[in-house]
Coordinates of C-alpha atoms in Angstrom, one line a residue:
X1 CA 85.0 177.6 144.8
X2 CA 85.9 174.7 147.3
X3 CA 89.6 174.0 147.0
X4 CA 91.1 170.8 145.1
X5 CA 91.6 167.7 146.9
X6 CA 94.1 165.3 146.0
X7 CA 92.7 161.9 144.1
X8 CA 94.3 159.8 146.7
X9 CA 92.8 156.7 145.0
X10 CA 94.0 154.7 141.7
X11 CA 92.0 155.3 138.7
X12 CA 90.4 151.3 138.5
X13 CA 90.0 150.0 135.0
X14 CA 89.6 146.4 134.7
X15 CA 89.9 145.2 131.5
X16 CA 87.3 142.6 131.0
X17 CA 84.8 144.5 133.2
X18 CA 81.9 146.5 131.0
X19 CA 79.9 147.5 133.6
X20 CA 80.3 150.7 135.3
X21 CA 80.9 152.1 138.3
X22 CA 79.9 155.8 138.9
X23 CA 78.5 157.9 141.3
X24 CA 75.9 159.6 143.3
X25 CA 76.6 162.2 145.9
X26 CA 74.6 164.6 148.4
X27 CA 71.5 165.9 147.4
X28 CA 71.0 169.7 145.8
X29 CA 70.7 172.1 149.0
X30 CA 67.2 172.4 149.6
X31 CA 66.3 176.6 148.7
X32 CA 65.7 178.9 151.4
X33 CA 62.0 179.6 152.0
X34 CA 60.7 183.4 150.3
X35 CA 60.1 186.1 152.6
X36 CA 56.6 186.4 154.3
X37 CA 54.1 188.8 152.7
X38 CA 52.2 191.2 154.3
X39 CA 49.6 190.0 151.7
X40 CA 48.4 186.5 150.7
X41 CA 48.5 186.6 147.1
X42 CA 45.9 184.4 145.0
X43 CA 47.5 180.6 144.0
X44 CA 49.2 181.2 140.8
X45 CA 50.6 178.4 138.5
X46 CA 54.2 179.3 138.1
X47 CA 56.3 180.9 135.1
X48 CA 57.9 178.4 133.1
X49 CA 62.1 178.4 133.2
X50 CA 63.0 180.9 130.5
X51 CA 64.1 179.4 127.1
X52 CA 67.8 178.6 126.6
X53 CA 69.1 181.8 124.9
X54 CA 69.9 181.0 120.9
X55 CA 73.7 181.1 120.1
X56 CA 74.2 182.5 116.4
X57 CA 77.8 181.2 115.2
X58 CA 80.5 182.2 114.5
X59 CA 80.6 184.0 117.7
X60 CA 82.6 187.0 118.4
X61 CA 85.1 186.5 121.2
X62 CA 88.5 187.6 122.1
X63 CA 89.5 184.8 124.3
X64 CA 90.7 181.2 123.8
X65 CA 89.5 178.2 125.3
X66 CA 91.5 175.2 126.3
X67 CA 90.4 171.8 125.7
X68 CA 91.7 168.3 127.1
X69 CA 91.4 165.4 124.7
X70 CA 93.5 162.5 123.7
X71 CA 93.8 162.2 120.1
X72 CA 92.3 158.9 118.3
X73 CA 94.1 155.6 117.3
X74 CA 93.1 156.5 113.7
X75 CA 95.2 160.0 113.7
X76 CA 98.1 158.4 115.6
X77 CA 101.0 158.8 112.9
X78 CA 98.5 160.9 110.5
X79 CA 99.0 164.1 112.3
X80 CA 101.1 165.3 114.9
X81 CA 97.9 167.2 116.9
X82 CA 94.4 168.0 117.2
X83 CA 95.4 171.8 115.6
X84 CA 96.6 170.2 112.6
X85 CA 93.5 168.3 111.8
X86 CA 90.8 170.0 109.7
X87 CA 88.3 169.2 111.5
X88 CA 89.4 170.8 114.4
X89 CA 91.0 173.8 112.3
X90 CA 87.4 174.1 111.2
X91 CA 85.4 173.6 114.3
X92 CA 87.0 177.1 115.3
X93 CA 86.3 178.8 112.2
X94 CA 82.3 177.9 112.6
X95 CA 81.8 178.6 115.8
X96 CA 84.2 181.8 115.9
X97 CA 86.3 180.2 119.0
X98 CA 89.7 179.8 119.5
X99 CA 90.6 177.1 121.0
X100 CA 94.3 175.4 122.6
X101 CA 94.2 172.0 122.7
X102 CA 96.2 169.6 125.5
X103 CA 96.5 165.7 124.2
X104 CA 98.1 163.2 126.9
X105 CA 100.1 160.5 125.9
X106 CA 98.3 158.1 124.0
X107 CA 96.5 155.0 125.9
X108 CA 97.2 157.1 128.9
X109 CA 94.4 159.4 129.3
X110 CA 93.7 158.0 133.0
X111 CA 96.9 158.1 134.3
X112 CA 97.4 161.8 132.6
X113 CA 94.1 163.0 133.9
X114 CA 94.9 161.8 137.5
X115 CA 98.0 164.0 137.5
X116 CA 96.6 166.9 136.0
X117 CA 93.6 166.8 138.7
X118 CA 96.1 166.7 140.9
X119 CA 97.6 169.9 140.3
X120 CA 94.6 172.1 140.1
X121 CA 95.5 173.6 136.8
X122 CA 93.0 172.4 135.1
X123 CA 91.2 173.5 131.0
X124 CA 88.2 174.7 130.2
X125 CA 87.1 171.5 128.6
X126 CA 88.1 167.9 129.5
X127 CA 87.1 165.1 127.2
X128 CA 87.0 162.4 129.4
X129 CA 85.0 158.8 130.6
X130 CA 83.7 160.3 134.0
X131 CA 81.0 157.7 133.8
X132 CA 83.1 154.6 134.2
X133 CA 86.9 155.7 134.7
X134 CA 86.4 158.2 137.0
X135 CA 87.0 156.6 141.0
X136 CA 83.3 157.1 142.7
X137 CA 81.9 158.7 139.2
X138 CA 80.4 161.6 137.8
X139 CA 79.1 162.9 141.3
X140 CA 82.1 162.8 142.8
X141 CA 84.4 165.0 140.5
X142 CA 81.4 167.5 141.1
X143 CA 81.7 167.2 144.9
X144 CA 85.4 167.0 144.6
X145 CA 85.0 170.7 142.7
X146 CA 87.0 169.2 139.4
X147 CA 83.8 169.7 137.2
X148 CA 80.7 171.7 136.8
X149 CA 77.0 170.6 137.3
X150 CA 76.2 171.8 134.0
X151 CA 71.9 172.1 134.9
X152 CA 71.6 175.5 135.1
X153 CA 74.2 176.0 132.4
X154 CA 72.3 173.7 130.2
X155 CA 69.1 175.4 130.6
X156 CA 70.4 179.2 129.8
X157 CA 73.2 178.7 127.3
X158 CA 72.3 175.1 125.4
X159 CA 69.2 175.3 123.4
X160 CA 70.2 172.9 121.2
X161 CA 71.1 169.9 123.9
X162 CA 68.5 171.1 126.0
X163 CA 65.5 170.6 123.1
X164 CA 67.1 167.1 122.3
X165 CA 66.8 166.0 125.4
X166 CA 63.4 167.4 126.2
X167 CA 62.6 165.2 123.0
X168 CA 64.0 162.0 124.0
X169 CA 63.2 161.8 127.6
X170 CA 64.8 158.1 127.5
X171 CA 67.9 159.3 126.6
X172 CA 67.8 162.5 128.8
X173 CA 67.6 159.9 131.8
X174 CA 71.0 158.0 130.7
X175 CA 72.8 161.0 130.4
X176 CA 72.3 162.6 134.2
X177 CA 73.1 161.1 137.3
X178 CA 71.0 159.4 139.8
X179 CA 70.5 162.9 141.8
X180 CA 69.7 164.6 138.2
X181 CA 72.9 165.9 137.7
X182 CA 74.0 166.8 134.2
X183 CA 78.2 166.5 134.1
X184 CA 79.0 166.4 130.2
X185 CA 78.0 167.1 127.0
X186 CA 77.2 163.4 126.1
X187 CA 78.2 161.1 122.5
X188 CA 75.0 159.9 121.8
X189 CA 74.3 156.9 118.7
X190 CA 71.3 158.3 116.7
X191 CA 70.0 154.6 115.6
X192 CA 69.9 151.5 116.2
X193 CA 72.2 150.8 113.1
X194 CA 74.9 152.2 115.2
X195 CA 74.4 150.5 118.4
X196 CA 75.6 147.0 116.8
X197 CA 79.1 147.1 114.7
X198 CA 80.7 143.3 116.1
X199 CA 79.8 139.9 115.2
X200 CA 81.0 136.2 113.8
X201 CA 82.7 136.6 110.3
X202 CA 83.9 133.4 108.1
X203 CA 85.2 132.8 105.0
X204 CA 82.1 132.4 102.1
X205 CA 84.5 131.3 99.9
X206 CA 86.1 128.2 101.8
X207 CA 82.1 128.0 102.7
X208 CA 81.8 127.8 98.7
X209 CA 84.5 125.5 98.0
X210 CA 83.9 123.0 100.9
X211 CA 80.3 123.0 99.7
X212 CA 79.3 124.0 103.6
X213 CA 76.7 126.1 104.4
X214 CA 76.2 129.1 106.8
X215 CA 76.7 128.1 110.0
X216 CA 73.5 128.9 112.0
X217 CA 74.4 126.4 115.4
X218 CA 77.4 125.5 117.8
X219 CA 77.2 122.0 116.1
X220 CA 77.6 123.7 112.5
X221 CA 80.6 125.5 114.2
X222 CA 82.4 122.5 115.1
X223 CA 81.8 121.1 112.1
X224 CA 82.7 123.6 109.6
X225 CA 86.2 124.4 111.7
X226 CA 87.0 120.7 111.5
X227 CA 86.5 121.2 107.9
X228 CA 88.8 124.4 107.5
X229 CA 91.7 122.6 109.6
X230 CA 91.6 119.5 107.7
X231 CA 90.7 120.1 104.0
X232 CA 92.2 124.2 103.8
X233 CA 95.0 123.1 105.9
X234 CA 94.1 126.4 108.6
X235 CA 96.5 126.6 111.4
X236 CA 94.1 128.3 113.9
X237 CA 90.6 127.5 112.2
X238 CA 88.8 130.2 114.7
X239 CA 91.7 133.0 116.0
X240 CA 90.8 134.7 119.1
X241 CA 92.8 136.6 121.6
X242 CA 92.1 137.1 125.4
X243 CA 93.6 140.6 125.0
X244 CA 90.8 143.2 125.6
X245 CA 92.2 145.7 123.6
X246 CA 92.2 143.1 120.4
X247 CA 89.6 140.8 120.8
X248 CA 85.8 141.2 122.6
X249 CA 85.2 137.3 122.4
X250 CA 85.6 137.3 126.2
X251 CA 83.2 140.5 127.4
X252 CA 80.7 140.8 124.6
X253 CA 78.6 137.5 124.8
X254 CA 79.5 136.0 121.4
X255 CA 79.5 132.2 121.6
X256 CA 78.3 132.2 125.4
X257 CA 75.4 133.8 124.2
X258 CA 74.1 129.9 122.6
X259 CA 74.1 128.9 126.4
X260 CA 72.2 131.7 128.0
X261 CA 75.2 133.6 129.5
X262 CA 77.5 136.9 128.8
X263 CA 80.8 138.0 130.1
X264 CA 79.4 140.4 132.1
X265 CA 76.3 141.2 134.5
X266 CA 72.4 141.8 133.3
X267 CA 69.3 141.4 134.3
X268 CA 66.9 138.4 133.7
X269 CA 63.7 137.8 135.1
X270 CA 63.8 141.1 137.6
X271 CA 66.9 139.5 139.0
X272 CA 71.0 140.5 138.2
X273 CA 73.0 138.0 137.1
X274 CA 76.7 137.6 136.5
X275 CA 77.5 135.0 133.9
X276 CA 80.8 133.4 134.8
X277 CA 78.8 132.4 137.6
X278 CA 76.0 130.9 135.8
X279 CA 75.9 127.0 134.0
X280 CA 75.9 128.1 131.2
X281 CA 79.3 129.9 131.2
X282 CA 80.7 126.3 132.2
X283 CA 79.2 124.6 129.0
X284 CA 80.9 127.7 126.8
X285 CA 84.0 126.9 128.9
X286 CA 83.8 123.3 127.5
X287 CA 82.9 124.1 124.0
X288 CA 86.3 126.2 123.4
X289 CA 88.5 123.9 125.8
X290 CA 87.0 121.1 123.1
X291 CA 88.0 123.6 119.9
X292 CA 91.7 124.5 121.8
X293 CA 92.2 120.5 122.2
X294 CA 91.1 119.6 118.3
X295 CA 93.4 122.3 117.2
X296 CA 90.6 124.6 115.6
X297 CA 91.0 127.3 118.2
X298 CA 94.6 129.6 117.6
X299 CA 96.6 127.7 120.0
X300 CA 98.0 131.0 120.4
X301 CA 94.9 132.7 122.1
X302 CA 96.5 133.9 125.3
X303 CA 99.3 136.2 123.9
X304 CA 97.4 136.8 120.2
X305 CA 98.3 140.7 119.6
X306 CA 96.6 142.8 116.8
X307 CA 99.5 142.7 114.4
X308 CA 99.3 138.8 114.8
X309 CA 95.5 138.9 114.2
X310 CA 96.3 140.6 111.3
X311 CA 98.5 138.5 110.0
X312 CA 96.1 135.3 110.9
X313 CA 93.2 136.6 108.7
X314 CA 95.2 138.2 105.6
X315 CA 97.3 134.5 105.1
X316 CA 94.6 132.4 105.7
X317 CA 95.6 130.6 108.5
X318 CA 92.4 131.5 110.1
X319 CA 89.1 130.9 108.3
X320 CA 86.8 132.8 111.5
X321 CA 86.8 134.9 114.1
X322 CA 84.5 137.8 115.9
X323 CA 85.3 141.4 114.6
X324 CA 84.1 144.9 113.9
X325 CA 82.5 145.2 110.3
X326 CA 84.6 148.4 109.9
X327 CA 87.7 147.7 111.7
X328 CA 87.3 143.7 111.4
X329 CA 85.3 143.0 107.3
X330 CA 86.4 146.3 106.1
X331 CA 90.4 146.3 107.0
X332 CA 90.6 142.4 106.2
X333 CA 88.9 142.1 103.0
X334 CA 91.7 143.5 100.9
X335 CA 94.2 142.2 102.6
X336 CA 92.7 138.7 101.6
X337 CA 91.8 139.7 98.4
X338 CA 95.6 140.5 97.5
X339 CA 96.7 136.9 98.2
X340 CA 93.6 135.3 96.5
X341 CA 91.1 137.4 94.2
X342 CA 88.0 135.2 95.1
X343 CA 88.4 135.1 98.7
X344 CA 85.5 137.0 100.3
X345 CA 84.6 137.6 104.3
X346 CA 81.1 137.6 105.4
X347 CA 79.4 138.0 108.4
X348 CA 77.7 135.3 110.3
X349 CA 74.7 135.3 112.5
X350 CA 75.2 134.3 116.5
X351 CA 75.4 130.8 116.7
X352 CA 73.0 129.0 119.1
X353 CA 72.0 125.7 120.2
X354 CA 69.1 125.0 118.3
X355 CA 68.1 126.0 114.6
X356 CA 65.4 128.5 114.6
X357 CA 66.2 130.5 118.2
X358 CA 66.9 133.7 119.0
X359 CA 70.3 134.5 120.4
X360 CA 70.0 135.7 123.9
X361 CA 73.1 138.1 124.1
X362 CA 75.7 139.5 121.5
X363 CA 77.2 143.0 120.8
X364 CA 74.9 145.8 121.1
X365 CA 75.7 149.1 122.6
X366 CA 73.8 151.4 124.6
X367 CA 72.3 154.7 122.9
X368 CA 73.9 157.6 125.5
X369 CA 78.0 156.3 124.8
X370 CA 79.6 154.8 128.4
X371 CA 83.0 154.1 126.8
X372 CA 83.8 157.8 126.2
X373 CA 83.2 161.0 124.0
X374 CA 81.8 163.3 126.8
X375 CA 83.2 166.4 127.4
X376 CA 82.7 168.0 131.1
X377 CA 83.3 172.2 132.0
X378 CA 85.8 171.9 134.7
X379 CA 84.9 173.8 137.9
X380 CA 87.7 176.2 137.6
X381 CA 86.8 177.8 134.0
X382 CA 86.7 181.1 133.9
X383 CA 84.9 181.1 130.4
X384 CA 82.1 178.0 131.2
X385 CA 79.2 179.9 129.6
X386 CA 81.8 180.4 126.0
X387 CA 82.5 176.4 126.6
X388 CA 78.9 175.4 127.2
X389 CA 78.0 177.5 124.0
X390 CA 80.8 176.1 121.8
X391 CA 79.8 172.5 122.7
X392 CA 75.8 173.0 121.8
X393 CA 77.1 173.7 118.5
X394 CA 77.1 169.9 118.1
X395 CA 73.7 169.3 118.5
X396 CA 72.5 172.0 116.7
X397 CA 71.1 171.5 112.7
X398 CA 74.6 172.8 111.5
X399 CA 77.0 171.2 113.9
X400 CA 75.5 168.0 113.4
X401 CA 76.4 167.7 109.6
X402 CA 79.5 169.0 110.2
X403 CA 80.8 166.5 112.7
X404 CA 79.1 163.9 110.9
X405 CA 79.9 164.5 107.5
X406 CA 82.4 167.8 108.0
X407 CA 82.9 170.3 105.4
X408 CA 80.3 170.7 102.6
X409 CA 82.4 170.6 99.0
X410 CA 85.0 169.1 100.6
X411 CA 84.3 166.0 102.3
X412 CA 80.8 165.4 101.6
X413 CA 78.0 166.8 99.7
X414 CA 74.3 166.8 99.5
X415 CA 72.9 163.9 96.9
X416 CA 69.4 163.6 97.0
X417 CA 68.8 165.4 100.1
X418 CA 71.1 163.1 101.6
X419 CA 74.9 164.2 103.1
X420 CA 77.2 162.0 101.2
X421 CA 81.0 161.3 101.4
X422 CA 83.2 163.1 99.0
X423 CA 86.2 160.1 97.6
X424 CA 88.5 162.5 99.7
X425 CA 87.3 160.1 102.2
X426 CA 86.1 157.3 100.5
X427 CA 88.9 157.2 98.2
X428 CA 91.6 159.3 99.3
X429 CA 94.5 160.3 97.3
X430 CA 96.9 160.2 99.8
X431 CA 96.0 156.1 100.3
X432 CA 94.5 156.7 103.8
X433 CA 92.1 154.0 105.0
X434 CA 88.4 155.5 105.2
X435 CA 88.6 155.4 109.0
X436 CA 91.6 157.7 108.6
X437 CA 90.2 160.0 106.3
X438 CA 86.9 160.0 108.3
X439 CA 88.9 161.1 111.7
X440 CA 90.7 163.9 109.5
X441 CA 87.6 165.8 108.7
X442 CA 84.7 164.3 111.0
X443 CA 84.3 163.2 114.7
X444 CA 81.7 160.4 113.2
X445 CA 83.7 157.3 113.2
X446 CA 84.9 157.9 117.0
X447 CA 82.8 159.9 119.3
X448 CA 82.7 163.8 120.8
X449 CA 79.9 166.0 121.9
X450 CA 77.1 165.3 118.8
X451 CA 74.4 162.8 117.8
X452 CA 75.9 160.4 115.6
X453 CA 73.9 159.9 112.4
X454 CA 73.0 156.5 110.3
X455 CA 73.9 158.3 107.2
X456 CA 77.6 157.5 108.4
X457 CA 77.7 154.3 109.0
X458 CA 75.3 153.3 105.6
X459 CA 78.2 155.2 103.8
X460 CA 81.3 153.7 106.0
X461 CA 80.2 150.0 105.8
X462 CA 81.3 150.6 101.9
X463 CA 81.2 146.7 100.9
X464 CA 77.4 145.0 100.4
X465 CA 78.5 142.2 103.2
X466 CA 79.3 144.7 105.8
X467 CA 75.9 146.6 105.8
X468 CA 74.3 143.2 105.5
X469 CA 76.6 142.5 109.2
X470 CA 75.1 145.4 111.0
X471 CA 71.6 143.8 110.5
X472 CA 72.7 140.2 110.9
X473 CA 74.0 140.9 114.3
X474 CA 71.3 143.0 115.1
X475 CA 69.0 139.9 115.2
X476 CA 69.4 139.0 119.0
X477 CA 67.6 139.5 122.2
X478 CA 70.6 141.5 124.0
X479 CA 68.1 144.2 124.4
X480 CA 65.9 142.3 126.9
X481 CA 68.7 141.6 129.2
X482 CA 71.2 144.6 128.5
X483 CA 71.5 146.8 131.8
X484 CA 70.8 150.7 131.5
X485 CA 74.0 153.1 132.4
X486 CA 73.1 152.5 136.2
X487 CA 75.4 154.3 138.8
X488 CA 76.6 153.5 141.8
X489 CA 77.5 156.1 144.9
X490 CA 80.7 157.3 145.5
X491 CA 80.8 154.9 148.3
X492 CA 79.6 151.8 146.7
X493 CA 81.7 152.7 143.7
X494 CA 84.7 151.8 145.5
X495 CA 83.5 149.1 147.3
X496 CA 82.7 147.6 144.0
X497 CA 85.7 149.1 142.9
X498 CA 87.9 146.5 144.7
X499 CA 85.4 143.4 144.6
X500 CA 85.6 143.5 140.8
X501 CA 89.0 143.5 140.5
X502 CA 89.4 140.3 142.4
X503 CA 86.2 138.9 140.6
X504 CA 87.9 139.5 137.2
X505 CA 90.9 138.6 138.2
X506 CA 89.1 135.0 139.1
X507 CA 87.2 134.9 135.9
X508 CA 90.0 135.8 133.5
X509 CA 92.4 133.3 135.2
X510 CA 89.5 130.7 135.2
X511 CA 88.9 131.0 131.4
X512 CA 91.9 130.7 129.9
X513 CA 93.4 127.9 132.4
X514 CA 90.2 125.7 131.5
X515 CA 90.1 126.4 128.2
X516 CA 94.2 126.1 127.4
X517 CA 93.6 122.6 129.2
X518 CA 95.7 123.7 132.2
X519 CA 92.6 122.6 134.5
X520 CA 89.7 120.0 134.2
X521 CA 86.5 121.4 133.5
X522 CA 85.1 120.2 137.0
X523 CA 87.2 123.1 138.6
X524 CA 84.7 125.1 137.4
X525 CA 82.8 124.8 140.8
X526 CA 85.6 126.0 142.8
X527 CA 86.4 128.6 140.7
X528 CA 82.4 129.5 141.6
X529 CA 82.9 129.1 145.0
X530 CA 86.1 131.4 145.2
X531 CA 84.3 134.0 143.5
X532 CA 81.5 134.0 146.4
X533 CA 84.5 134.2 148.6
X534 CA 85.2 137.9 147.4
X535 CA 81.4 139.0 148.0
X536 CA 80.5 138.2 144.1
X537 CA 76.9 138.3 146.1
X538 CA 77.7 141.9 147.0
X539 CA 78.7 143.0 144.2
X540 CA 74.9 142.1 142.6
X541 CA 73.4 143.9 145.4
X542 CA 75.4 146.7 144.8
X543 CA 74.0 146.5 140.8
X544 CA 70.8 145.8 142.1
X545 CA 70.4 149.2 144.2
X546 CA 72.1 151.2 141.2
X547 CA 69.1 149.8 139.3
X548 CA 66.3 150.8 141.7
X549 CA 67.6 154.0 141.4
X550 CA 67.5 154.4 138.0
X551 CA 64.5 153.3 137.5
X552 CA 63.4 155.8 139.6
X553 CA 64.7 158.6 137.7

């Protein structure tokens, strides 16, 4: 086993940047040629790689693996650790394995992973984004000897993955490297009804009242805010914050989308492109430095926290935003509902320019998970075929009702052939929020080693208006310009590493300076110019060779 090395790099996460930057390393060793033969045997075609050996759970073992995982947002003050939440309890029980689980502080995975790397004393199983938060990706914490190139493990010990994969050979080229390495147990979205959960949402009742319809185009926009600042007396017509964490207004194409651009890079007409660079981003910079000067964007976008959010929607000083359907329509509406019984939030579609056309870009994620839910082996295990076994469990027939939909007779059960949500979730006794309930005894709501199934969300989305969102926002072109989970080498990884930080840096400063008013418009240019200055250009080539590699795949 090749000794540890030291991460002597910082773990870069830019905060407005979606695109990733992972690895590729050296090549697999090329095998040493068989011994010469006396004989010349005839040309034979040869044996297929023997079938992955069935696991039958629970298994019989007397040891206990340890797991690294950070616990969700949604359990945060519901339960102290992973041990005390069912579905973890019962994960053990149905696969027969003990397991010890190791939780860093929360919203400090990174930093607690970089330490623990560090010190070479590493767990069996670490649930962590080596696609984009790892420095120099995936194929570097193999070559660094932190975590396994699970291939051959895959093959012998993961029927289960191993036949998914084999059946969804699009996916099955997302989830390995450039050089074909396999390095986790990947979160994969089972449907296209879970690729797409963020969009416009408005008020249908001040719609109802004010006698205006659906907004369909910027100009509708602007209208229909001026209306809910000057006849329902809103105090931030549209809220928005530039806070990552909060709001996805600034990364996810909404409202930029109408002028051809997104926050981040993609690919039109076989070329990258990187929006903030493009026209179109200046004409989205005018139309919010337009809503911030007429008073119908929240004058209060640059420090706007989720608590303040909150507060914006459920008093009615806001009458629109961009949200999740769960975590935006379905926490809001009874909020709103308890200060007026009629009010009512809907979902919108993507604005653009012109009545009829096809948004270019909104949200829309990609099927194989880059923001997180993979679980690597780390290099050091002692028990990596028990781990590998334990983890097919997930993509097996069983495992994935259970981390869908979790115990049988408890929290769900079958209803027309169909898995369905017991009120212990839906409904829960103890007033838990579904999202809660859902992380207690499921891993469907959040992510983990399992296909997630669009039985969950048709359940989740409870209220009519947020299963009609999901479609609504569905109804783009994203698709045609989205980039595929493309990886850069080690080496280019940092270089882009470093050029994206002052590229972001650029952008984010740009945005909200223009938009709050602080600089004309026409600074645009410069702001253009400057981001040249830090090899923007290189950065695209960078993309660009990631891409040719992946398509080669």
């Amino acid at each position: 086993m090749k000794s540890k090395k030291k991460i002597v790099s910082t773990l870069v996460v830019t905060a407005m940047m979606s695109t990733a930057a992972i690895a590729c390393s050296t090549p697999a060793a090329t095998p040493a040629p068989a011994p010469a033969d006396t004989k010349t045997p005839a040309a034979t075609t040869p044996a297929p790689a023997p079938a992955a050996a069935a696991t039958t759970y629970p298994m019989k073992t007397d040891k206990t693996l340890t797991y690294w995982m950070e616990m969700t947002g949604n359990l945060v003050g519901v339960k102290a650790t992973h041990q005390e939440t069912p579905f973890f309890a019962e994960w053990q029980k149905k696969t027969g394995v003990p397991l010890k689980f190791i939780a860093p502080p929360v919203n400090q995975a990174k930093e607690a992973l970089n330490v623990m790397l560090a010190s070479g004393d590493l767990p069996d199983m670490i649930e962590f984004n080596f696609f984009k938060d790892f420095p120099g990706g995936p194929e570097k914490a193999i070559k660094d000897g932190y975590i396994l190139k699970l291939n051959d493990m895959i093959d012998k010990f993961a029927p289960n993955l191993k036949k998914y994969l084999k059946e969804h050979p699009e996916i099955d080229k997302m989830v390995k490297t450039d050089n074909g390495s396999y390095y986790s147990f990947p979160f994969i979205r089972g449907d296209d009804l879970l690729m797409v959960y963020q969009g416009p949402i408005v008020r249908q009742d001040w719609l109802d009242e004010l006698g205006i319809p659906m907004p369909q185009t910027i100009d509708d926009w602007t209208a229909m805010l001026k209306a809910f600042k000057e006849k329902k007396g809103a105090a931030a017509p549209f809220t928005a914050s530039s806070k990552p964490r909060v709001f996805n207004e600034f990364n996810s194409g909404h409202f930029m989308g109408a002028y051809g651009v997104t926050r981040d890079f993609y690919l039109e007409g076989g070329q990258i492109k990187f929006g903030p660079a493009e026209k179109g981003y200046k004409d989205w910079l005018g139309l919010f430095r337009g809503w911030y000067e007429q008073g119908l964007l929240d004058k209060n976008i640059a420090t706007v926290d989720a608590k303040a959010f909150d507060a914006n929607i459920s008093s009615g000083a806001s009458g629109a935003t961009v949200a999740n359907a769960g975590g935006g329509i379905g926490k809001w509406q009874p909020l709103v509902e308890a200060t007026n019984p009629k009010a009512k939030l809907v979902p919108a579609p993507q604005p653009v320019l012109k009545k009829g056309d096809t948004p270019k870009f909104g949200q829309r994620d990609l099927p194989f998970s880059i923001n997180g839910g993979m679980v690597a082996i780390s290099a050091t295990s002692k028990n990596a075929e028990l781990a590998v076994r334990l983890l097919d469990y997930g993509y097996s027939e069983e495992g994935h009702n259970y981390f869908n939909f979790g115990q049988e007779g408890v929290s769900y059960k079958m209803v027309n052939g169909v898995p369905t949500y017991t009120d212990l979730l839906m409904k829960n006794p103890d007033k838990l929020a579904p999202a809660q309930a859902l992380s207690l005894y499921t891993r469907a709501n959040y992510s983990g080693p399992f296909v997630q199934d669009k039985n969950y969300i048709l359940q989740y989305l409870a209220l009519p208006q947020q299963k009609d969102a999901v479609a609504l926002w569905a109804k783009t072109d994203v698709a045609k310009y989205q980039l595929p989970p493309i990886t850069p080498t080690p080496e280019e990884s940092s270089e882009m590493a470093k050029i994206m930080t002052d590229v972001n840096t650029l952008v984010d400063e740009m945005t909200l300076k223009i938009i709050l008013g602080a600089e004309p418009l026409d600074t645009y240019e410069k702001y253009v110019e400057k981001l040249k200055s830090v090899k923007l250009d290189r950065a695209i080539e960078i993309q660009k060779a990631a891409l040719d590699r992946y398509n080669k795949r």
